[in-house]
Tab-separated table of C-alpha atoms and ligand atoms in Angstrom:
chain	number	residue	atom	x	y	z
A	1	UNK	CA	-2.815	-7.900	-25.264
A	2	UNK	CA	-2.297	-4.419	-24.244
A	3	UNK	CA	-0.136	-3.490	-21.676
A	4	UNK	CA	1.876	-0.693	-19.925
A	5	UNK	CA	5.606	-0.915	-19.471
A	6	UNK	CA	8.369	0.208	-17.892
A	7	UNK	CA	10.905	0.328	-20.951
A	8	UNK	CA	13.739	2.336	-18.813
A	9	UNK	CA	15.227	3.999	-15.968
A	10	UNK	CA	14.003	7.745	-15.798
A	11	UNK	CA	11.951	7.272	-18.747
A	12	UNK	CA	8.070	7.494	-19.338
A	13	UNK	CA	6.216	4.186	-19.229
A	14	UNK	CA	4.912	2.919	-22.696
A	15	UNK	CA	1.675	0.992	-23.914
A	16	UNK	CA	2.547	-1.562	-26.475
A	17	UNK	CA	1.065	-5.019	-27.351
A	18	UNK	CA	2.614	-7.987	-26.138
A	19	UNK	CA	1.457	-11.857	-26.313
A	20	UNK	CA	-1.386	-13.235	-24.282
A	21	UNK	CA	0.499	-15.248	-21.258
A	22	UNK	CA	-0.168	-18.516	-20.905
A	23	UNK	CA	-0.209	-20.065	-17.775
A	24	UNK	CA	2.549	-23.314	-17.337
A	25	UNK	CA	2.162	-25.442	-14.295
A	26	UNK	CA	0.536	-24.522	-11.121
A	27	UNK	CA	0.305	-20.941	-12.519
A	28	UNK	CA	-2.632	-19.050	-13.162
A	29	UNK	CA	-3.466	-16.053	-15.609
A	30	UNK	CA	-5.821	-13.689	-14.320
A	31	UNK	CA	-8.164	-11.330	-16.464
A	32	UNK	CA	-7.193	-7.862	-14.842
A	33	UNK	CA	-10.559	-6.048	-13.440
A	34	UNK	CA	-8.174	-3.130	-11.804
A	35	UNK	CA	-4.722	-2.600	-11.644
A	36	UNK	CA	-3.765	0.799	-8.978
A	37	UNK	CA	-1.152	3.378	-9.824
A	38	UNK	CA	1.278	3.282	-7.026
A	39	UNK	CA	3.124	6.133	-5.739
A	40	UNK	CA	6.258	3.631	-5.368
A	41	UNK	CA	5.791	3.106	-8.846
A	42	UNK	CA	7.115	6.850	-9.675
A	43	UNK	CA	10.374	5.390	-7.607
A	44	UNK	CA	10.621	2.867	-9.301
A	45	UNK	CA	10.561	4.745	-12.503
A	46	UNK	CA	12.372	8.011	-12.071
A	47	UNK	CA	13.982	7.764	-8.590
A	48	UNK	CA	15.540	4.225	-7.431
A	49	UNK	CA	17.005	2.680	-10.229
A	50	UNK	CA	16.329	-0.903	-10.275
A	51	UNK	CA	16.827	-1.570	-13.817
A	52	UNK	CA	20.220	-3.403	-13.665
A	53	UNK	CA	18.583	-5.919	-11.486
A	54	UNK	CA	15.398	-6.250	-13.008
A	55	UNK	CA	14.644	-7.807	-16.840
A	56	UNK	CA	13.486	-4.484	-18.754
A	57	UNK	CA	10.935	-4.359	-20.349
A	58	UNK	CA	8.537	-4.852	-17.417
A	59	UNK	CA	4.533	-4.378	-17.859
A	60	UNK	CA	4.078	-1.934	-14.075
A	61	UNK	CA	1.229	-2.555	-11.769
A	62	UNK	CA	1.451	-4.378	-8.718
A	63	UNK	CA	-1.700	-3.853	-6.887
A	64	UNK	CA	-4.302	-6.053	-9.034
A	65	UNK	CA	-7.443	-7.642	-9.036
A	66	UNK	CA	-9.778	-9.626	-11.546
A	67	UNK	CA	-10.884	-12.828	-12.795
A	68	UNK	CA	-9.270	-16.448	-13.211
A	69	UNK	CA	-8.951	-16.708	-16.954
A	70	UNK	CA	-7.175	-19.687	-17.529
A	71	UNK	CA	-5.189	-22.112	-15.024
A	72	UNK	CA	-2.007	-24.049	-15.586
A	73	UNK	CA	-1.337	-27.633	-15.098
A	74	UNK	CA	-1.887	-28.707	-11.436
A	75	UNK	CA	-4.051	-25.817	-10.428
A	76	UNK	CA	-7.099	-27.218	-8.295
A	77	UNK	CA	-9.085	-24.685	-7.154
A	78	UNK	CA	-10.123	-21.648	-8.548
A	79	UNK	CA	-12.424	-22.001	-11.254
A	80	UNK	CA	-12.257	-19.291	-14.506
A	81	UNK	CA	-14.745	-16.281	-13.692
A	82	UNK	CA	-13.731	-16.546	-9.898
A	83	UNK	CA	-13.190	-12.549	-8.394
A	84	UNK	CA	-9.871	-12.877	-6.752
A	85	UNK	CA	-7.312	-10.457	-5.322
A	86	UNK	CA	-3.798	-10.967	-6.208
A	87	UNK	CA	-1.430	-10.910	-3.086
A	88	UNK	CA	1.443	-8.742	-4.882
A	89	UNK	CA	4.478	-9.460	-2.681
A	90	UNK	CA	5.680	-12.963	-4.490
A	91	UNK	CA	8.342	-15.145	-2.145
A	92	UNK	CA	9.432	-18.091	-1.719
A	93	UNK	CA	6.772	-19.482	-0.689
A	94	UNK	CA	9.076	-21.990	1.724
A	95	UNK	CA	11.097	-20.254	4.039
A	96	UNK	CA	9.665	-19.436	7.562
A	97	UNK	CA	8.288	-16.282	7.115
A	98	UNK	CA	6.668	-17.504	4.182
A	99	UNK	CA	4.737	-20.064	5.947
A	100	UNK	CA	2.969	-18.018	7.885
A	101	UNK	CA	1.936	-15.965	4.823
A	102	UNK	CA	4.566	-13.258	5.322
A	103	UNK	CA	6.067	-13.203	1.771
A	104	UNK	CA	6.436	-9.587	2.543
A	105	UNK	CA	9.211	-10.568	4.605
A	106	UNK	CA	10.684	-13.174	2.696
A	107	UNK	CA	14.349	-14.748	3.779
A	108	UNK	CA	15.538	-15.139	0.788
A	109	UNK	CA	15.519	-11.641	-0.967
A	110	UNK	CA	17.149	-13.267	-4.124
A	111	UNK	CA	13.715	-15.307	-4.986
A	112	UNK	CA	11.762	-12.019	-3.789
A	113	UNK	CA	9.781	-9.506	-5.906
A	114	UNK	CA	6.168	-9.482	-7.570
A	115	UNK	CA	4.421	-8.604	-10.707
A	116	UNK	CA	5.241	-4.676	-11.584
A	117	UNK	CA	8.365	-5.464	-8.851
A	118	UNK	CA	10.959	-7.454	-11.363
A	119	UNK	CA	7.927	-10.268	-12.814
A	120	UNK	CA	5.275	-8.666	-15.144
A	121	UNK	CA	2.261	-6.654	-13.637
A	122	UNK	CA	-1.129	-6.256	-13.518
A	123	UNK	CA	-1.307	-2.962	-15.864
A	124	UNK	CA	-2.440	-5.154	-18.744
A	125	UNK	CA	-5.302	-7.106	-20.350
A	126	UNK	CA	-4.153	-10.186	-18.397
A	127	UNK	CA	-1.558	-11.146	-15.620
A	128	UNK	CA	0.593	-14.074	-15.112
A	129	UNK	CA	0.238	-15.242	-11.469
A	130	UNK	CA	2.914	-17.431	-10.885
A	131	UNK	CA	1.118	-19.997	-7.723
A	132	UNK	CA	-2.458	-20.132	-6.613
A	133	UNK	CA	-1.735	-18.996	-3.109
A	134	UNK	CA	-1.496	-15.398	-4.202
A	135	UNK	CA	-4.780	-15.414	-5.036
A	136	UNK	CA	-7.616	-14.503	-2.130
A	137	UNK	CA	-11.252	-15.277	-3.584
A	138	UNK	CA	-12.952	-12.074	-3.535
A	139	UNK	CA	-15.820	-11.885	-0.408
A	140	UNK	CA	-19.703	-11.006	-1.420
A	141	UNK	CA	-20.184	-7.507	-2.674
A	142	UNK	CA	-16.554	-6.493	-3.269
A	143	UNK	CA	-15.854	-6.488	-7.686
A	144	UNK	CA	-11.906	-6.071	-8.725
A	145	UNK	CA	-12.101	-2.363	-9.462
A	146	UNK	CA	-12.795	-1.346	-5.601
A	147	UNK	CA	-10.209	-4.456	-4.430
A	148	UNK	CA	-7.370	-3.811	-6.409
A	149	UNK	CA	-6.219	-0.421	-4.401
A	150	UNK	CA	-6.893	-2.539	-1.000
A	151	UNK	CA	-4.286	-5.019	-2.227
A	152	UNK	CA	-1.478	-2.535	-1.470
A	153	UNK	CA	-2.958	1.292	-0.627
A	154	UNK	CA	-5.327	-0.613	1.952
A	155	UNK	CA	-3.312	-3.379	2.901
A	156	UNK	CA	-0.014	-1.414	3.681
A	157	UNK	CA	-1.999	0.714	6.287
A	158	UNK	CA	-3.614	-1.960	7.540
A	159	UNK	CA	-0.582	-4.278	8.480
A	160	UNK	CA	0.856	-0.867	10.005
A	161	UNK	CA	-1.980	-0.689	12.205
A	162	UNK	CA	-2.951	-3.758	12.914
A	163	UNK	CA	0.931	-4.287	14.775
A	164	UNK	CA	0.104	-1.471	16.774
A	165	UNK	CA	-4.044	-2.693	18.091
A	166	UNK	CA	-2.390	-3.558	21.823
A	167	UNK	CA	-1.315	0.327	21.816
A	168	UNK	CA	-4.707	1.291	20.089
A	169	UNK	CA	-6.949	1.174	23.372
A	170	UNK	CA	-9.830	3.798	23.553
A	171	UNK	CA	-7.954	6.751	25.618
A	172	UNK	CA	-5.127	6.464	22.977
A	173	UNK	CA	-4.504	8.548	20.051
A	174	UNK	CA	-3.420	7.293	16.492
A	175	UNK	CA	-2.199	10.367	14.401
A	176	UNK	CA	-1.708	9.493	10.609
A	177	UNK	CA	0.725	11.798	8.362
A	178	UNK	CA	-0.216	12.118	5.046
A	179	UNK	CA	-3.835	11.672	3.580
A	180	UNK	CA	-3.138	10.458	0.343
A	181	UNK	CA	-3.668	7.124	-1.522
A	182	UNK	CA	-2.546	5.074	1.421
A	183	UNK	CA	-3.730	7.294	4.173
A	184	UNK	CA	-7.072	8.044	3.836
A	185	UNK	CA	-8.021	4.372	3.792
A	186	UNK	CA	-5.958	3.851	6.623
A	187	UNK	CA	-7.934	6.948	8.498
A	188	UNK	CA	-10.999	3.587	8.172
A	189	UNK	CA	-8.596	0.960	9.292
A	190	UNK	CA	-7.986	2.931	12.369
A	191	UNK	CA	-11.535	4.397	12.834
A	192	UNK	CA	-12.886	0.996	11.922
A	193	UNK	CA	-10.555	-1.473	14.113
A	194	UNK	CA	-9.944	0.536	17.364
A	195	UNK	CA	-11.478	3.055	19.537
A	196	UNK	CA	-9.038	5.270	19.408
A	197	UNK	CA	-9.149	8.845	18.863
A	198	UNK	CA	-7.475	9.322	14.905
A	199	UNK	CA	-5.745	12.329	14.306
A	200	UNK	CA	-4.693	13.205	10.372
A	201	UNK	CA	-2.290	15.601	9.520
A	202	UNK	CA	-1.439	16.861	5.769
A	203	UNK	CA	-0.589	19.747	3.787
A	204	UNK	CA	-3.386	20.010	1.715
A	205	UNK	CA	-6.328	21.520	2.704
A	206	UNK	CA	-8.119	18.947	0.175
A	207	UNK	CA	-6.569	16.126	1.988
A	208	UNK	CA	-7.566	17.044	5.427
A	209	UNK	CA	-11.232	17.776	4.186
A	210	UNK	CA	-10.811	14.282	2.852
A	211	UNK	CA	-9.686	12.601	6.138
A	212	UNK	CA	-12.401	14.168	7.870
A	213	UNK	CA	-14.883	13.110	5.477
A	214	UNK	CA	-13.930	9.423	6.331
A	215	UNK	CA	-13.792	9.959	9.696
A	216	UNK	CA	-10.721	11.173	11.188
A	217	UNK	CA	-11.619	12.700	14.793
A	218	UNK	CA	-9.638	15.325	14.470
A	219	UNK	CA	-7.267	16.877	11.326
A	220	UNK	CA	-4.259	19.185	11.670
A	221	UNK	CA	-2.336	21.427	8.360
A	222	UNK	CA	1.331	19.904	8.426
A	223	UNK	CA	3.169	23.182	9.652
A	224	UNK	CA	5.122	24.770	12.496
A	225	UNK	CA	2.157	24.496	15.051
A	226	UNK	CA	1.372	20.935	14.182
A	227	UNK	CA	3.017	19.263	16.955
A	228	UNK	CA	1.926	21.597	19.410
A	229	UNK	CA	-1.890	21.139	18.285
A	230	UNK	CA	-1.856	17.699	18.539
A	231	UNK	CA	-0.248	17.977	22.084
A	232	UNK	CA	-2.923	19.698	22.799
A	233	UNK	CA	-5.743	17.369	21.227
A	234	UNK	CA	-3.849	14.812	23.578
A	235	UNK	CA	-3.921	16.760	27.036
A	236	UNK	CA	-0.314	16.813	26.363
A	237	UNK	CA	0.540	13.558	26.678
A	238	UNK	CA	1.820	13.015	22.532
A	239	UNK	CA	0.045	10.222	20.599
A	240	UNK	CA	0.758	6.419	21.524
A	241	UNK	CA	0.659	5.198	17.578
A	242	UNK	CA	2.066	7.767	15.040
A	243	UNK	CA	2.483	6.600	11.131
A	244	UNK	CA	4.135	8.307	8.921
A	245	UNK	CA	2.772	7.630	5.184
A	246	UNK	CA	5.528	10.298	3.826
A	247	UNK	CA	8.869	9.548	5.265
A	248	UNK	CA	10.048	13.085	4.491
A	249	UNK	CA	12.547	14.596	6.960
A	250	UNK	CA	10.127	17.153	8.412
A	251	UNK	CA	7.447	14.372	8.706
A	252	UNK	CA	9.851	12.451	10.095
A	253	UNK	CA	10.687	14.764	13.025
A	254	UNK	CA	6.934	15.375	13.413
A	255	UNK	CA	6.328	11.771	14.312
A	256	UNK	CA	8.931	11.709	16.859
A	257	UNK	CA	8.256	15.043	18.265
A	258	UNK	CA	4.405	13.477	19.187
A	259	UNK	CA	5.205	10.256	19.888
A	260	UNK	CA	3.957	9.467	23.813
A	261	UNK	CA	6.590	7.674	26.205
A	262	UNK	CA	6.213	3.736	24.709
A	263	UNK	CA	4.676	5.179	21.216
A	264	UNK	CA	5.275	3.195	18.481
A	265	UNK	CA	6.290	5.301	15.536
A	266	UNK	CA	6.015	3.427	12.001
A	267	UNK	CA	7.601	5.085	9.130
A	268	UNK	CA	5.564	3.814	6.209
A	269	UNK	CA	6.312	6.197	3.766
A	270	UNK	CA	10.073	6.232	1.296
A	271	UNK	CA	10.496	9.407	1.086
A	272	UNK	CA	13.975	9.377	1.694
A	273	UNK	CA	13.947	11.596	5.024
A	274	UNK	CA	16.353	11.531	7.879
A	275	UNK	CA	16.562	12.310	11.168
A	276	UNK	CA	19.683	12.235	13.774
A	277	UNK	CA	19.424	9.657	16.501
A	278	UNK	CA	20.556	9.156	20.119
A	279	UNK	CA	19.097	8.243	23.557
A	280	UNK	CA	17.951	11.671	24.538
A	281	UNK	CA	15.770	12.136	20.970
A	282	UNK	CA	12.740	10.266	21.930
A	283	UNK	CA	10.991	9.375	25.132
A	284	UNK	CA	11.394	6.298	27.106
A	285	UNK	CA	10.863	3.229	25.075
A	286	UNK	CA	9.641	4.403	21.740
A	287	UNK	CA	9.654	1.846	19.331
A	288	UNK	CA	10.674	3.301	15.879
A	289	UNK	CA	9.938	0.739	12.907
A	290	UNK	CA	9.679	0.851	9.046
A	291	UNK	CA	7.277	-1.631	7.347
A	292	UNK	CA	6.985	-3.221	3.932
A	293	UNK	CA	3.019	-4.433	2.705
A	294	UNK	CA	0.843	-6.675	4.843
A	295	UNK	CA	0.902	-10.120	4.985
A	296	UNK	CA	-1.698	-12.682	3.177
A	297	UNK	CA	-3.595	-13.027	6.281
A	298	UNK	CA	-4.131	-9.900	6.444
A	299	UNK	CA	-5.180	-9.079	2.667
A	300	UNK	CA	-8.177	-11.681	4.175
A	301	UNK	CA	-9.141	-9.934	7.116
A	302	UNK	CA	-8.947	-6.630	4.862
A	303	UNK	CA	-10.840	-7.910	2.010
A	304	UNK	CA	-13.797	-8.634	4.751
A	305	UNK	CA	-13.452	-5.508	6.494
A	306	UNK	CA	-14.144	-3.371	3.012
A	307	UNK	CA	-16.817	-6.138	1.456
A	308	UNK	CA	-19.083	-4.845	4.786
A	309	UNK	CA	-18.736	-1.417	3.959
A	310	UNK	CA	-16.434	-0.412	6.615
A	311	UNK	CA	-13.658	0.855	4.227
A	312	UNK	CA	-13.909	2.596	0.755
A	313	UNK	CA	-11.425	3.814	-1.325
A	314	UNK	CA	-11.606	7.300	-2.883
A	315	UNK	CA	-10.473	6.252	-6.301
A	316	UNK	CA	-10.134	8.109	-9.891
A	317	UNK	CA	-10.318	5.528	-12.989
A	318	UNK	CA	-8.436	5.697	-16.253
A	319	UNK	CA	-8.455	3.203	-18.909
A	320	UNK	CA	-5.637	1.129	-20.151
A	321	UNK	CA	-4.928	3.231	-22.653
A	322	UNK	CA	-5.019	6.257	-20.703
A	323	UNK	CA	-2.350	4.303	-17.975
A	324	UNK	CA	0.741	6.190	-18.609
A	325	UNK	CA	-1.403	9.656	-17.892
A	326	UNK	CA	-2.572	8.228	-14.584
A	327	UNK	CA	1.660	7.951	-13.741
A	328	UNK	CA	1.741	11.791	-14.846
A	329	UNK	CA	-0.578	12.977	-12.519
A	330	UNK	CA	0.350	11.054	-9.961
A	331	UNK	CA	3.677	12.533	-10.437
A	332	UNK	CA	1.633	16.096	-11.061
A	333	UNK	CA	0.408	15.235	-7.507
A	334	UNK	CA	-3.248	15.582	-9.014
A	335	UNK	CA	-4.975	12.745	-8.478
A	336	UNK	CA	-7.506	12.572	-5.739
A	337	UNK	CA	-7.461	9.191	-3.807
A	338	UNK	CA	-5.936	6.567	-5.746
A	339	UNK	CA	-5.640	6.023	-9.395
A	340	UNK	CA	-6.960	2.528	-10.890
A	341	UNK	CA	-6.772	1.782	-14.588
A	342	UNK	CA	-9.489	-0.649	-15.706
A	343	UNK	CA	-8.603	-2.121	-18.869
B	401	ZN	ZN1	2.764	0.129	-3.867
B	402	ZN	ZN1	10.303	-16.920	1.552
């Protein structure tokens, strides 16, 4: 089969062939429908080397949807031809946070990672799933191509807001920074899961037309004046839910600088930012939190969410063997939405 790899640390990704994989007990090989181009992928690749703990070479792709193709022995359950959605963060599958579907969070980091993160991913012909329960059976009316971006660029968002519903009651504000792959689908999450007033802020003008074109209340260019607008959009009380899809310094200090007294302020993006703490550099009783993914339960309530229409992901497609060009634009900052390859 065909499939796109990571063959080293600061070096382009490469299509080769590689055997079929065949699924040993209680694994499962999946046909790939879609396989998203991930913005953490370009860390992985040319910024956070990884390679001395990870087996190189590595097919990338960790946000993946398609078809059971073959099961191992022991699998009950999904027949071949079944949608599914892969669940991409891989655990333990035992420890507690596990349990509860949270292999985001999984105790015991040493048996953590995921296909395109350490296993083989889903930027191939076919993926090896390595247990049935990452699998969620695709809902009605939702094919691979439009899940496979929601398995990571919606479900990321989604866990981020979904923390934060108590805070998200109909006189609060949710501002969102940065409209790209990730944040325009969380502009829906918000929009389509509280009643509070979303307010997008980017540097591109193409990104704010986008946010308001799925339904951000209000959008705001990323510059000097930015935290002063949205005070104002806020009779000057700051917003009560700010996420940060960039993580840049400036973006960064922009979340804090609007965050409401009791705000939660989620830092969702790696950019690598910093900003100096102390007591005085917040209000009262901000919470400031990073987050990693969503949780299984979640990739559910997601899955049902976008198979009734209420979230869509602006997408541009390339073929398999177009992959590594999706990485370069990404990279190029070019792409519109998110990029999926469909073998
Ligand atoms: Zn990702
Ligand atoms: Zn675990």
């Amino acid at each position: 089969m065909r499939a796109l790899r990571m063959v080293g640390f600061g070096r382009e990704p490469e299509l080769v062939e590689i055997p079929d994989p065949t699924p040993g007990p209680g694994e499962v090989v999946i046909k790939v429908g879609g396989a998203g181009a991930c913005h953490s992928d370009l860390h992985i690749l040319y910024e956070l080397d990884a390679s001395g703990m990870w087996r190189l070479p590595m097919t990338l792709g960790h946000e993946t949807a398609g078809w059971v193709h073959a099961v191992g022995p022991g699998v009950e359950g999904p027949t071949e031809g079944t949608p599914v959605a892969v669940y991409g963060a891989w655990g333990c599958g035992r420890c507690p946070r596990c349990a509860v579907g949270m292999e985001n969070y999984c105790e015991r980091p040493s048996m953590t990672g995921g296909g395109g993160l350490g296993l083989d991913g889903g930027m191939a012909d076919y993926l090896l799933v390595p247990h049935q329960r990452h699998l969620v059976p695709l809902p009605a009316g939702l094919d691979p191509v439009t899940a496979a971006p929601l398995t990571d660029a919606g479900l990321t968002p989604y866990h981020a807001i979904r923390r934060s519903w108590p805070k998200l009651t109909p006189d609060a504000t949710c501002v969102l920074i940065g409209v790209g792959g990730l944040g325009h689908i969380g502009v829906q999450i918000a929009r389509a899961t509280t009643a509070a007033q979303v307010i997008a802020v980017d540097v591109k003008p193409e990104a704010l037309e986008l946010a308001r074109k799925v339904g951000a209340h209000h959008v705001v260019p990323s510059n000097d004046t930015a935290a002063e607008v949205i005070r104002e959009l806020t009779d000057g009380r700051g917003a009560d839910v700010v996420i940060d899809f960039v993580g840049a310094s400036a973006t960064l200090q922009l979340a804090r600088s609007v965050a409401r007294i009791m705000a939660d302020v989620t830092i969702v993006g790696i950019g690598g930012g910093e900003v100096p703490l102390s007591f005085f550099s917040q209000p009262y009783e901000v919470s400031i939190a990073t987050t990693y993914w969503g949780s299984r339960p979640e990739l559910v309530e997601l899955l049902a969410l976008a198979a009734r229409g209420e979230v869509s992901t602006e997408r541009t497609l390339y073929s398999l063997d177009d992959a590594a060009r999706a990485y370069r634009d990404l990279r190029d900052g070019t792409v519109t939405g998110r990029a999926v390859v469909v073998p």
